[in-house]
């Protein structure tokens, strides 16, 4: 059936008005809550790295397209603008649904009420409307100007569609590369990568997570170091274990227990002593003789440990490996920690060991850097957390003629604590990123997740405050995260967004 010129004109004008209303409404909705719109783009897995300028560009494009559609002599250009925008929006949603690591929130306005699949169908319908209007407008124009050609318009439509899809695909690939490896301090918060599961009220605030054995969480207590409390991951079944140990005359000050199956380790850095026992009967069976004084320790295997000591020039920190079966037993790795100010406070941090990757990890407190080394202490690479603080912001004073050092001003902590499981590094960050909700920071601890196998940032998620806003310790096991927050033991279940990133060797 052939359409008359008047019907074509009515259809074209109706499509132009429909697009103009849609674009103006969408643009105004975004402008009225522009900050939230930027936050949503910042959380997008496609556009995170370019959220600042894309947020402005989208608004401008929608308003310009609407203006062109309402001006008769510019409406043909306006229809191409409308087509390109709708194809871009459609390609964006298609990639979100099929290729992105998570699905973000919607874009605001009327579309916020739609699900992503309905949103996709909505956009496809408008793509067909724009393409139809362009073709009909070309046929109407042909009667007035022989320069118009149906074949030419279909070719240009194809070019516009291909260019629009390519632009979105290029943005996606570029943004992914930037976010994972050159992050401009924009966090990604997928929907519930870790969900609250259970809590248990502790009698003392002196508990810490000593480790995991089987499906049980073990808690040590600084005030009662000979006792371990264990609970299953549901926190319903509680047990108490007593460590059988007679320290004789060793002047322990602050005993710490670490469980790494099949062993447990008992140590105190104020004295050069490390003991190993069997976690089946909780009896000490081995002493690591010849261990140097240390300030941090991470068990590697039954015979070796990674440690941090001050046996360097001007008491500067140094990392090392102790192996009771090797000669010599102690191997200092003086090239690992890099001094910025004093070599003591500026290199302070958290020492961890990944059994799955057989890698040592050292995360600095006051700068955006972590070190990954093999179990012998050889450097694998230096990685960076996504915040922008590359130089420690601390002030240090020398006391007693340079024999002692002290902080002379409060320090800006960047990475407060960390845990490692297989290839994943979990970092409790104290620095707020771009496009982040202030309320979320006030009521939760933000955990950033990195892939140690590639040194890349993956995602972030919150652990919410309980009656306390103090995160004493946390650790990650297969399938869940456990945290001691004040007097509460909390368990979060890891969901698919996180589980699929775990690479077991």
Short mmCIF file of C-alpha atoms in Angstrom, two decimals:
data_model
loop_
_atom_site.label_atom_id
_atom_site.label_comp_id
_atom_site.label_asym_id
_atom_site.label_seq_id
_atom_site.Cartn_x
_atom_site.Cartn_y
_atom_site.Cartn_z
CA UNK A 1 0.00 0.00 0.00
CA UNK A 2 1.41 3.37 -1.00
CA UNK A 3 1.20 6.23 1.42
CA UNK A 4 0.06 9.63 0.22
CA UNK A 5 2.36 12.60 0.71
CA UNK A 6 0.08 14.03 3.43
CA UNK A 7 0.09 10.78 5.43
CA UNK A 8 3.86 10.57 5.14
CA UNK A 9 4.18 14.16 6.32
CA UNK A 10 1.92 13.53 9.32
CA UNK A 11 3.90 10.39 10.23
CA UNK A 12 7.25 12.18 9.91
CA UNK A 13 6.08 15.15 11.98
CA UNK A 14 4.60 12.85 14.62
CA UNK A 15 7.89 10.96 14.91
CA UNK A 16 9.80 14.24 15.14
CA UNK A 17 7.54 15.56 17.89
CA UNK A 18 7.69 12.22 19.74
CA UNK A 19 11.49 12.20 19.68
CA UNK A 20 11.65 15.87 20.66
CA UNK A 21 9.41 15.28 23.70
CA UNK A 22 11.43 12.17 24.65
CA UNK A 23 14.80 13.92 24.38
CA UNK A 24 13.70 17.10 26.15
CA UNK A 25 12.08 15.12 28.97
CA UNK A 26 15.15 12.89 29.35
CA UNK A 27 17.55 15.85 29.27
CA UNK A 28 15.55 17.89 31.78
CA UNK A 29 15.26 14.89 34.11
CA UNK A 30 19.03 14.46 34.01
CA UNK A 31 19.68 18.19 34.56
CA UNK A 32 17.39 18.31 37.59
CA UNK A 33 19.45 15.55 39.22
CA UNK A 34 22.72 16.00 37.34
CA UNK A 35 24.95 14.85 40.20
CA UNK A 36 23.04 11.57 40.48
CA UNK A 37 23.20 11.16 36.69
CA UNK A 38 26.99 11.50 36.79
CA UNK A 39 27.16 9.00 39.66
CA UNK A 40 25.11 6.51 37.63
CA UNK A 41 27.40 6.91 34.62
CA UNK A 42 30.39 6.60 36.94
CA UNK A 43 29.03 3.23 38.08
CA UNK A 44 28.40 2.05 34.53
CA UNK A 45 30.64 -0.84 33.42
CA UNK A 46 30.81 0.78 29.95
CA UNK A 47 31.33 4.46 30.62
CA UNK A 48 32.92 4.72 34.08
CA UNK A 49 36.20 6.26 32.92
CA UNK A 50 34.50 8.91 30.77
CA UNK A 51 31.51 9.77 32.98
CA UNK A 52 32.40 13.46 33.43
CA UNK A 53 32.40 14.49 29.76
CA UNK A 54 29.86 11.92 28.53
CA UNK A 55 27.29 13.21 31.03
CA UNK A 56 27.56 16.68 29.46
CA UNK A 57 27.75 15.37 25.89
CA UNK A 58 24.60 13.26 26.26
CA UNK A 59 22.61 16.23 27.56
CA UNK A 60 23.85 18.47 24.76
CA UNK A 61 23.18 15.82 22.09
CA UNK A 62 19.62 15.24 23.30
CA UNK A 63 18.77 18.95 23.36
CA UNK A 64 20.40 19.67 19.99
CA UNK A 65 18.61 16.71 18.39
CA UNK A 66 15.28 17.93 19.82
CA UNK A 67 15.93 21.43 18.44
CA UNK A 68 16.78 20.13 14.96
CA UNK A 69 13.65 17.94 14.91
CA UNK A 70 11.44 20.97 15.53
CA UNK A 71 12.96 23.08 12.75
CA UNK A 72 11.55 22.04 9.36
CA UNK A 73 14.66 22.57 7.26
CA UNK A 74 16.83 20.76 9.84
CA UNK A 75 14.53 17.88 10.67
CA UNK A 76 16.28 15.43 8.33
CA UNK A 77 19.55 16.02 10.17
CA UNK A 78 17.60 15.82 13.42
CA UNK A 79 16.23 12.41 12.44
CA UNK A 80 19.74 11.14 11.81
CA UNK A 81 20.78 12.52 15.20
CA UNK A 82 17.81 10.74 16.79
CA UNK A 83 18.66 7.51 14.99
CA UNK A 84 22.29 7.65 16.09
CA UNK A 85 21.42 8.40 19.71
CA UNK A 86 18.86 5.59 19.90
CA UNK A 87 21.26 3.11 18.28
CA UNK A 88 23.94 4.13 20.79
CA UNK A 89 21.52 3.71 23.69
CA UNK A 90 20.43 0.33 22.30
CA UNK A 91 24.01 -0.88 21.82
CA UNK A 92 24.82 0.31 25.34
CA UNK A 93 21.99 -1.76 26.84
CA UNK A 94 22.82 -4.80 24.70
CA UNK A 95 26.45 -4.77 25.89
CA UNK A 96 25.32 -4.22 29.50
CA UNK A 97 23.02 -7.24 29.33
CA UNK A 98 25.37 -9.58 27.49
CA UNK A 99 28.99 -8.61 28.04
CA UNK A 100 29.45 -6.44 31.11
CA UNK A 101 30.58 -7.78 34.47
CA UNK A 102 27.46 -6.41 36.19
CA UNK A 103 24.25 -4.51 35.46
CA UNK A 104 24.14 -0.95 36.89
CA UNK A 105 21.20 1.20 37.86
CA UNK A 106 19.00 2.85 35.21
CA UNK A 107 19.51 6.30 33.70
CA UNK A 108 16.70 8.30 35.27
CA UNK A 109 13.46 9.77 33.99
CA UNK A 110 10.75 7.56 32.54
CA UNK A 111 13.28 4.87 31.68
CA UNK A 112 14.08 4.41 35.36
CA UNK A 113 10.72 2.66 35.72
CA UNK A 114 11.62 0.07 33.09
CA UNK A 115 13.62 -3.11 33.42
CA UNK A 116 16.68 -3.40 31.20
CA UNK A 117 15.02 -5.83 28.77
CA UNK A 118 11.95 -3.59 28.43
CA UNK A 119 14.31 -0.67 27.99
CA UNK A 120 16.03 -2.54 25.14
CA UNK A 121 12.71 -3.22 23.36
CA UNK A 122 11.68 0.43 23.85
CA UNK A 123 14.88 1.63 22.19
CA UNK A 124 14.63 -0.82 19.27
CA UNK A 125 11.10 0.43 18.52
CA UNK A 126 12.38 4.01 18.43
CA UNK A 127 15.29 3.00 16.17
CA UNK A 128 12.77 1.63 13.65
CA UNK A 129 10.65 4.78 13.98
CA UNK A 130 13.66 6.99 13.25
CA UNK A 131 14.80 4.86 10.30
CA UNK A 132 11.25 4.80 8.84
CA UNK A 133 10.90 8.56 9.22
CA UNK A 134 14.25 9.12 7.47
CA UNK A 135 13.23 6.94 4.51
CA UNK A 136 9.78 8.57 4.24
CA UNK A 137 11.29 12.03 4.57
CA UNK A 138 13.66 11.15 1.72
CA UNK A 139 10.76 10.05 -0.48
CA UNK A 140 8.81 13.22 0.31
CA UNK A 141 11.90 15.28 -0.43
CA UNK A 142 12.43 13.46 -3.72
CA UNK A 143 9.31 15.08 -5.11
CA UNK A 144 10.80 18.48 -4.34
CA UNK A 145 14.46 17.77 -4.98
CA UNK A 146 15.87 15.08 -7.22
CA UNK A 147 18.96 15.07 -5.01
CA UNK A 148 17.10 12.83 -2.55
CA UNK A 149 17.45 9.08 -3.19
CA UNK A 150 15.95 6.11 -1.33
CA UNK A 151 19.08 4.03 -1.93
CA UNK A 152 21.31 6.83 -0.69
CA UNK A 153 19.26 7.19 2.49
CA UNK A 154 19.39 3.47 3.29
CA UNK A 155 23.15 3.53 2.81
CA UNK A 156 23.47 6.51 5.14
CA UNK A 157 21.20 4.82 7.67
CA UNK A 158 23.46 1.76 7.60
CA UNK A 159 26.54 3.97 8.00
CA UNK A 160 24.95 5.83 10.95
CA UNK A 161 23.99 2.57 12.66
CA UNK A 162 27.44 1.02 12.14
CA UNK A 163 29.23 4.17 13.33
CA UNK A 164 27.02 4.45 16.43
CA UNK A 165 27.54 0.82 17.43
CA UNK A 166 31.29 1.13 16.83
CA UNK A 167 31.48 4.25 18.99
CA UNK A 168 29.80 2.53 21.93
CA UNK A 169 31.93 -0.61 21.52
CA UNK A 170 35.09 1.51 21.42
CA UNK A 171 34.02 3.40 24.56
CA UNK A 172 33.35 0.09 26.32
CA UNK A 173 36.75 -1.38 25.48
CA UNK A 174 38.59 1.85 26.30
CA UNK A 175 36.73 2.32 29.58
CA UNK A 176 37.40 -1.27 30.65
CA UNK A 177 41.13 -0.84 30.01
CA UNK A 178 41.23 2.44 31.94
CA UNK A 179 39.12 1.18 34.86
CA UNK A 180 41.13 -2.00 35.38
CA UNK A 181 44.64 -0.67 34.80
CA UNK A 182 44.67 3.17 34.87
CA UNK A 183 41.70 3.87 37.11
CA UNK A 184 40.91 7.60 37.61
CA UNK A 185 39.63 6.75 41.12
CA UNK A 186 36.14 5.65 40.16
CA UNK A 187 34.77 2.69 42.08
CA UNK A 188 32.36 0.17 40.66
CA UNK A 189 29.62 -1.17 42.88
CA UNK A 190 27.93 -4.22 41.27
CA UNK A 191 24.59 -5.28 42.70
CA UNK A 192 25.31 -7.25 45.89
CA UNK A 193 28.61 -9.05 45.17
CA UNK A 194 28.59 -9.84 48.89
CA UNK A 195 25.42 -10.07 50.98
CA UNK A 196 24.93 -10.00 54.74
CA UNK A 197 24.30 -13.50 56.06
CA UNK A 198 24.63 -13.72 59.86
CA UNK A 199 25.96 -12.02 62.99
CA UNK A 200 27.12 -13.10 66.43
CA UNK A 201 27.52 -10.90 69.50
CA UNK A 202 30.96 -11.24 71.11
CA UNK A 203 31.57 -10.67 74.82
CA UNK A 204 34.84 -8.84 74.22
CA UNK A 205 36.16 -6.35 71.68
CA UNK A 206 39.58 -8.03 71.85
CA UNK A 207 38.66 -10.79 69.39
CA UNK A 208 40.27 -11.04 65.96
CA UNK A 209 39.96 -13.53 63.10
CA UNK A 210 42.75 -16.09 63.45
CA UNK A 211 41.80 -18.00 60.29
CA UNK A 212 39.64 -20.78 58.90
CA UNK A 213 39.66 -24.54 59.18
CA UNK A 214 37.20 -26.52 57.14
CA UNK A 215 33.91 -24.63 57.31
CA UNK A 216 34.68 -23.01 60.65
CA UNK A 217 35.81 -19.50 61.55
CA UNK A 218 38.40 -19.27 64.34
CA UNK A 219 38.72 -16.24 66.57
CA UNK A 220 41.73 -15.41 68.70
CA UNK A 221 41.60 -13.11 71.71
CA UNK A 222 44.39 -10.72 72.69
CA UNK A 223 43.38 -10.91 76.35
CA UNK A 224 43.11 -14.72 76.47
CA UNK A 225 45.67 -15.91 73.89
CA UNK A 226 45.52 -19.59 74.92
CA UNK A 227 41.90 -19.93 73.85
CA UNK A 228 40.31 -20.01 70.42
CA UNK A 229 36.61 -19.70 69.73
CA UNK A 230 35.23 -21.26 66.56
CA UNK A 231 31.88 -20.98 64.80
CA UNK A 232 30.47 -22.39 61.60
CA UNK A 233 29.72 -19.96 58.77
CA UNK A 234 26.09 -19.69 59.90
CA UNK A 235 27.40 -18.58 63.33
CA UNK A 236 25.05 -21.00 65.09
CA UNK A 237 27.43 -23.64 66.41
CA UNK A 238 30.12 -22.44 68.81
CA UNK A 239 33.14 -24.29 70.22
CA UNK A 240 36.08 -23.38 72.43
CA UNK A 241 39.60 -24.75 71.93
CA UNK A 242 42.55 -24.46 74.28
CA UNK A 243 46.10 -24.32 72.95
CA UNK A 244 48.44 -26.59 74.87
CA UNK A 245 51.63 -24.60 75.35
CA UNK A 246 54.10 -23.85 78.13
CA UNK A 247 56.11 -20.77 77.12
CA UNK A 248 58.53 -21.15 80.03
CA UNK A 249 60.39 -17.88 80.51
CA UNK A 250 59.65 -16.25 77.14
CA UNK A 251 58.56 -12.65 77.89
CA UNK A 252 55.55 -12.53 75.56
CA UNK A 253 53.67 -9.23 75.43
CA UNK A 254 51.06 -9.58 72.72
CA UNK A 255 50.53 -13.14 71.49
CA UNK A 256 48.90 -13.64 68.11
CA UNK A 257 47.55 -16.90 66.64
CA UNK A 258 47.30 -17.57 62.91
CA UNK A 259 45.66 -20.69 61.43
CA UNK A 260 46.81 -22.00 58.07
CA UNK A 261 45.81 -25.61 57.61
CA UNK A 262 46.98 -28.08 58.69
CA UNK A 263 48.88 -25.92 61.19
CA UNK A 264 48.39 -23.06 63.55
CA UNK A 265 51.12 -20.56 64.43
CA UNK A 266 51.69 -18.71 67.68
CA UNK A 267 53.99 -15.70 67.75
CA UNK A 268 54.77 -12.34 69.30
CA UNK A 269 56.96 -9.87 67.44
CA UNK A 270 58.24 -8.30 70.65
CA UNK A 271 60.32 -11.47 71.08
CA UNK A 272 61.96 -13.43 68.23
CA UNK A 273 59.82 -16.52 68.67
CA UNK A 274 57.45 -18.40 66.38
CA UNK A 275 55.81 -21.71 67.25
CA UNK A 276 53.88 -24.14 65.08
CA UNK A 277 51.28 -26.66 66.14
CA UNK A 278 48.86 -29.19 64.73
CA UNK A 279 45.35 -27.77 64.37
CA UNK A 280 43.87 -31.22 65.07
CA UNK A 281 44.85 -31.30 68.74
CA UNK A 282 46.04 -27.69 69.30
CA UNK A 283 49.45 -28.73 70.63
CA UNK A 284 52.67 -26.89 69.88
CA UNK A 285 55.02 -29.27 68.06
CA UNK A 286 57.70 -27.06 66.52
CA UNK A 287 59.72 -23.95 67.34
CA UNK A 288 61.19 -21.81 64.56
CA UNK A 289 64.66 -21.37 66.05
CA UNK A 290 66.76 -18.46 64.85
CA UNK A 291 63.89 -16.21 63.82
CA UNK A 292 64.90 -12.51 63.91
CA UNK A 293 62.88 -9.81 65.67
CA UNK A 294 59.89 -8.95 63.51
CA UNK A 295 56.92 -6.57 63.41
CA UNK A 296 54.76 -8.42 60.86
CA UNK A 297 54.51 -12.09 60.00
CA UNK A 298 52.69 -14.28 57.46
CA UNK A 299 53.08 -18.09 57.42
CA UNK A 300 54.08 -19.50 54.04
CA UNK A 301 54.22 -23.24 54.72
CA UNK A 302 55.17 -25.57 57.54
CA UNK A 303 58.85 -24.64 57.31
CA UNK A 304 58.93 -20.99 56.22
CA UNK A 305 57.43 -17.62 57.06
CA UNK A 306 57.47 -14.15 55.54
CA UNK A 307 58.30 -11.38 57.98
CA UNK A 308 58.91 -7.67 58.29
CA UNK A 309 61.72 -6.46 60.51
CA UNK A 310 63.59 -3.26 61.42
CA UNK A 311 67.06 -4.73 60.94
CA UNK A 312 67.96 -2.16 58.33
CA UNK A 313 69.67 1.22 58.21
CA UNK A 314 68.13 3.72 60.69
CA UNK A 315 65.60 1.05 61.76
CA UNK A 316 63.92 1.17 58.34
CA UNK A 317 61.51 -1.66 57.56
CA UNK A 318 62.73 -4.60 55.53
CA UNK A 319 60.93 -7.71 54.32
CA UNK A 320 62.43 -11.16 54.52
CA UNK A 321 61.83 -14.89 54.41
CA UNK A 322 62.77 -17.35 57.15
CA UNK A 323 63.09 -21.03 56.26
CA UNK A 324 64.13 -23.44 58.99
CA UNK A 325 65.34 -26.00 56.43
CA UNK A 326 67.59 -23.72 54.39
CA UNK A 327 71.12 -22.38 54.90
CA UNK A 328 71.17 -19.58 55.74
CA UNK A 329 67.75 -19.58 57.36
CA UNK A 330 67.17 -15.83 56.98
CA UNK A 331 66.97 -14.07 53.62
CA UNK A 332 66.39 -10.30 53.68
CA UNK A 333 64.78 -8.72 50.61
CA UNK A 334 65.93 -5.13 50.94
CA UNK A 335 64.74 -4.07 47.48
CA UNK A 336 61.06 -4.75 48.11
CA UNK A 337 60.06 -1.87 50.40
CA UNK A 338 60.73 1.58 48.93
CA UNK A 339 61.45 4.52 51.21
CA UNK A 340 59.75 7.87 50.59
CA UNK A 341 60.36 9.78 53.84
CA UNK A 342 61.83 7.81 56.72
CA UNK A 343 61.67 4.14 55.70
CA UNK A 344 59.70 3.30 58.85
CA UNK A 345 56.27 4.92 58.95
CA UNK A 346 56.10 5.57 55.22
CA UNK A 347 56.65 1.85 54.53
CA UNK A 348 54.22 0.63 57.18
CA UNK A 349 51.57 -1.75 55.92
CA UNK A 350 49.89 -5.16 55.92
CA UNK A 351 51.77 -8.40 55.15
CA UNK A 352 49.75 -11.26 53.63
CA UNK A 353 50.33 -14.57 51.90
CA UNK A 354 48.15 -16.24 49.26
CA UNK A 355 48.40 -20.02 49.48
CA UNK A 356 46.58 -20.46 46.19
CA UNK A 357 48.97 -18.24 44.24
CA UNK A 358 52.00 -18.94 46.45
CA UNK A 359 52.63 -15.21 46.59
CA UNK A 360 53.54 -12.72 49.32
CA UNK A 361 51.53 -9.48 49.29
CA UNK A 362 52.51 -6.29 51.09
CA UNK A 363 50.02 -3.40 51.09
CA UNK A 364 51.19 0.06 52.19
CA UNK A 365 49.00 1.94 54.68
CA UNK A 366 49.76 5.46 53.50
CA UNK A 367 50.08 5.22 49.72
CA UNK A 368 48.34 3.57 46.79
CA UNK A 369 50.73 0.70 46.28
CA UNK A 370 51.06 -2.99 46.98
CA UNK A 371 53.91 -5.42 46.35
CA UNK A 372 53.54 -8.96 45.03
CA UNK A 373 56.48 -11.36 45.44
CA UNK A 374 56.93 -15.12 45.23
CA UNK A 375 57.32 -17.26 48.34
CA UNK A 376 61.08 -16.80 48.20
CA UNK A 377 60.79 -13.01 48.26
CA UNK A 378 61.56 -12.31 44.60
CA UNK A 379 59.54 -9.37 43.28
CA UNK A 380 56.75 -10.27 40.84
CA UNK A 381 55.41 -6.74 40.35
CA UNK A 382 54.33 -3.53 42.08
CA UNK A 383 50.61 -2.83 41.84
CA UNK A 384 48.54 0.20 42.72
CA UNK A 385 45.23 0.72 44.45
CA UNK A 386 42.83 3.02 42.62
CA UNK A 387 43.13 6.07 44.87
CA UNK A 388 45.44 8.88 43.77
CA UNK A 389 47.66 9.12 46.87
CA UNK A 390 51.02 7.96 45.57
CA UNK A 391 53.13 9.67 48.26
CA UNK A 392 52.67 9.08 52.00
CA UNK A 393 51.21 12.13 53.74
CA UNK A 394 52.99 11.84 57.08
CA UNK A 395 55.27 13.93 59.29
CA UNK A 396 58.01 12.18 61.24
CA UNK A 397 60.23 13.51 64.03
CA UNK A 398 63.55 12.10 65.24
CA UNK A 399 63.94 11.52 68.98
CA UNK A 400 66.92 10.72 71.18
CA UNK A 401 69.48 11.71 68.60
CA UNK A 402 67.94 9.71 65.80
CA UNK A 403 67.62 6.49 67.78
CA UNK A 404 63.82 6.74 67.89
CA UNK A 405 61.21 8.11 65.52
CA UNK A 406 57.60 9.22 66.04
CA UNK A 407 54.69 10.60 64.05
CA UNK A 408 54.52 14.37 64.64
CA UNK A 409 51.07 14.78 63.02
CA UNK A 410 48.06 12.57 62.31
CA UNK A 411 48.64 10.49 59.19
CA UNK A 412 46.27 10.08 56.26
CA UNK A 413 45.60 6.34 56.09
CA UNK A 414 44.79 5.09 52.61
CA UNK A 415 44.54 1.31 52.98
CA UNK A 416 43.49 0.44 56.50
CA UNK A 417 43.47 -3.35 56.33
CA UNK A 418 43.39 -6.17 53.82
CA UNK A 419 42.74 -9.86 53.25
CA UNK A 420 43.71 -12.23 50.47
CA UNK A 421 42.02 -15.32 49.08
CA UNK A 422 43.42 -17.17 46.06
CA UNK A 423 44.01 -14.47 43.41
CA UNK A 424 41.84 -11.80 45.04
CA UNK A 425 43.08 -8.99 47.26
CA UNK A 426 40.42 -7.34 49.44
CA UNK A 427 41.36 -3.85 50.66
CA UNK A 428 39.54 -1.77 53.27
CA UNK A 429 40.03 1.73 51.84
CA UNK A 430 39.57 4.96 53.79
CA UNK A 431 39.60 7.26 50.77
CA UNK A 432 36.38 8.29 49.06
CA UNK A 433 36.40 8.12 45.27
CA UNK A 434 34.69 10.16 42.55
CA UNK A 435 30.91 9.95 42.07
CA UNK A 436 30.40 8.23 45.43
CA UNK A 437 27.51 8.59 47.81
CA UNK A 438 28.50 10.33 51.05
CA UNK A 439 25.80 8.50 53.02
CA UNK A 440 27.22 5.14 51.98
CA UNK A 441 30.63 6.14 53.39
CA UNK A 442 29.13 7.24 56.68
CA UNK A 443 27.38 3.94 57.34
CA UNK A 444 29.74 1.34 55.87
CA UNK A 445 33.31 0.17 55.29
CA UNK A 446 34.27 0.13 51.62
CA UNK A 447 36.12 -2.97 50.39
CA UNK A 448 37.97 -2.74 47.08
CA UNK A 449 38.77 -5.98 45.24
CA UNK A 450 41.84 -6.52 43.03
CA UNK A 451 42.93 -9.44 40.86
CA UNK A 452 46.50 -10.28 41.86
CA UNK A 453 47.06 -12.39 38.76
CA UNK A 454 46.72 -9.29 36.57
CA UNK A 455 47.22 -6.48 39.08
CA UNK A 456 43.86 -4.99 38.06
CA UNK A 457 40.98 -3.44 39.99
CA UNK A 458 37.72 -5.42 39.80
CA UNK A 459 34.98 -3.94 41.97
CA UNK A 460 33.99 -2.57 45.37
CA UNK A 461 31.29 -3.36 47.91
CA UNK A 462 30.23 -2.11 51.36
CA UNK A 463 30.29 -3.88 54.71
CA UNK A 464 27.79 -2.05 56.89
CA UNK A 465 28.42 -0.76 60.40
CA UNK A 466 26.82 -2.57 63.29
CA UNK A 467 26.47 -0.91 66.68
CA UNK A 468 30.14 -0.09 66.11
CA UNK A 469 31.92 1.74 63.31
CA UNK A 470 35.26 0.08 64.00
CA UNK A 471 36.39 -2.73 61.67
CA UNK A 472 38.84 -4.68 63.85
CA UNK A 473 39.73 -7.42 61.37
CA UNK A 474 38.34 -9.30 58.41
CA UNK A 475 39.27 -12.34 56.35
CA UNK A 476 37.95 -14.20 53.33
CA UNK A 477 37.38 -17.94 52.92
CA UNK A 478 35.84 -20.00 50.14
CA UNK A 479 32.38 -18.49 49.70
CA UNK A 480 32.24 -15.92 52.48
CA UNK A 481 33.83 -12.97 54.22
CA UNK A 482 34.02 -12.78 58.02
CA UNK A 483 34.59 -9.52 59.89
CA UNK A 484 34.90 -8.47 63.52
CA UNK A 485 33.20 -5.09 63.89
CA UNK A 486 33.43 -3.84 67.46
CA UNK A 487 31.81 -6.63 69.49
CA UNK A 488 30.12 -8.26 66.51
CA UNK A 489 31.23 -11.10 64.27
CA UNK A 490 29.61 -10.63 60.85
CA UNK A 491 29.47 -13.00 57.88
CA UNK A 492 28.84 -11.92 54.29
CA UNK A 493 28.20 -14.51 51.58
CA UNK A 494 30.13 -14.00 48.34
CA UNK A 495 27.85 -13.95 45.30
CA UNK A 496 28.45 -14.78 41.64
CA UNK A 497 29.92 -11.38 40.75
CA UNK A 498 32.82 -12.15 43.10
CA UNK A 499 32.93 -15.93 42.87
CA UNK A 500 33.49 -15.92 39.11
CA UNK A 501 36.62 -13.79 39.60
CA UNK A 502 38.28 -16.40 41.84
CA UNK A 503 40.91 -18.40 40.00
CA UNK A 504 42.06 -21.43 41.90
CA UNK A 505 45.48 -22.67 40.91
#
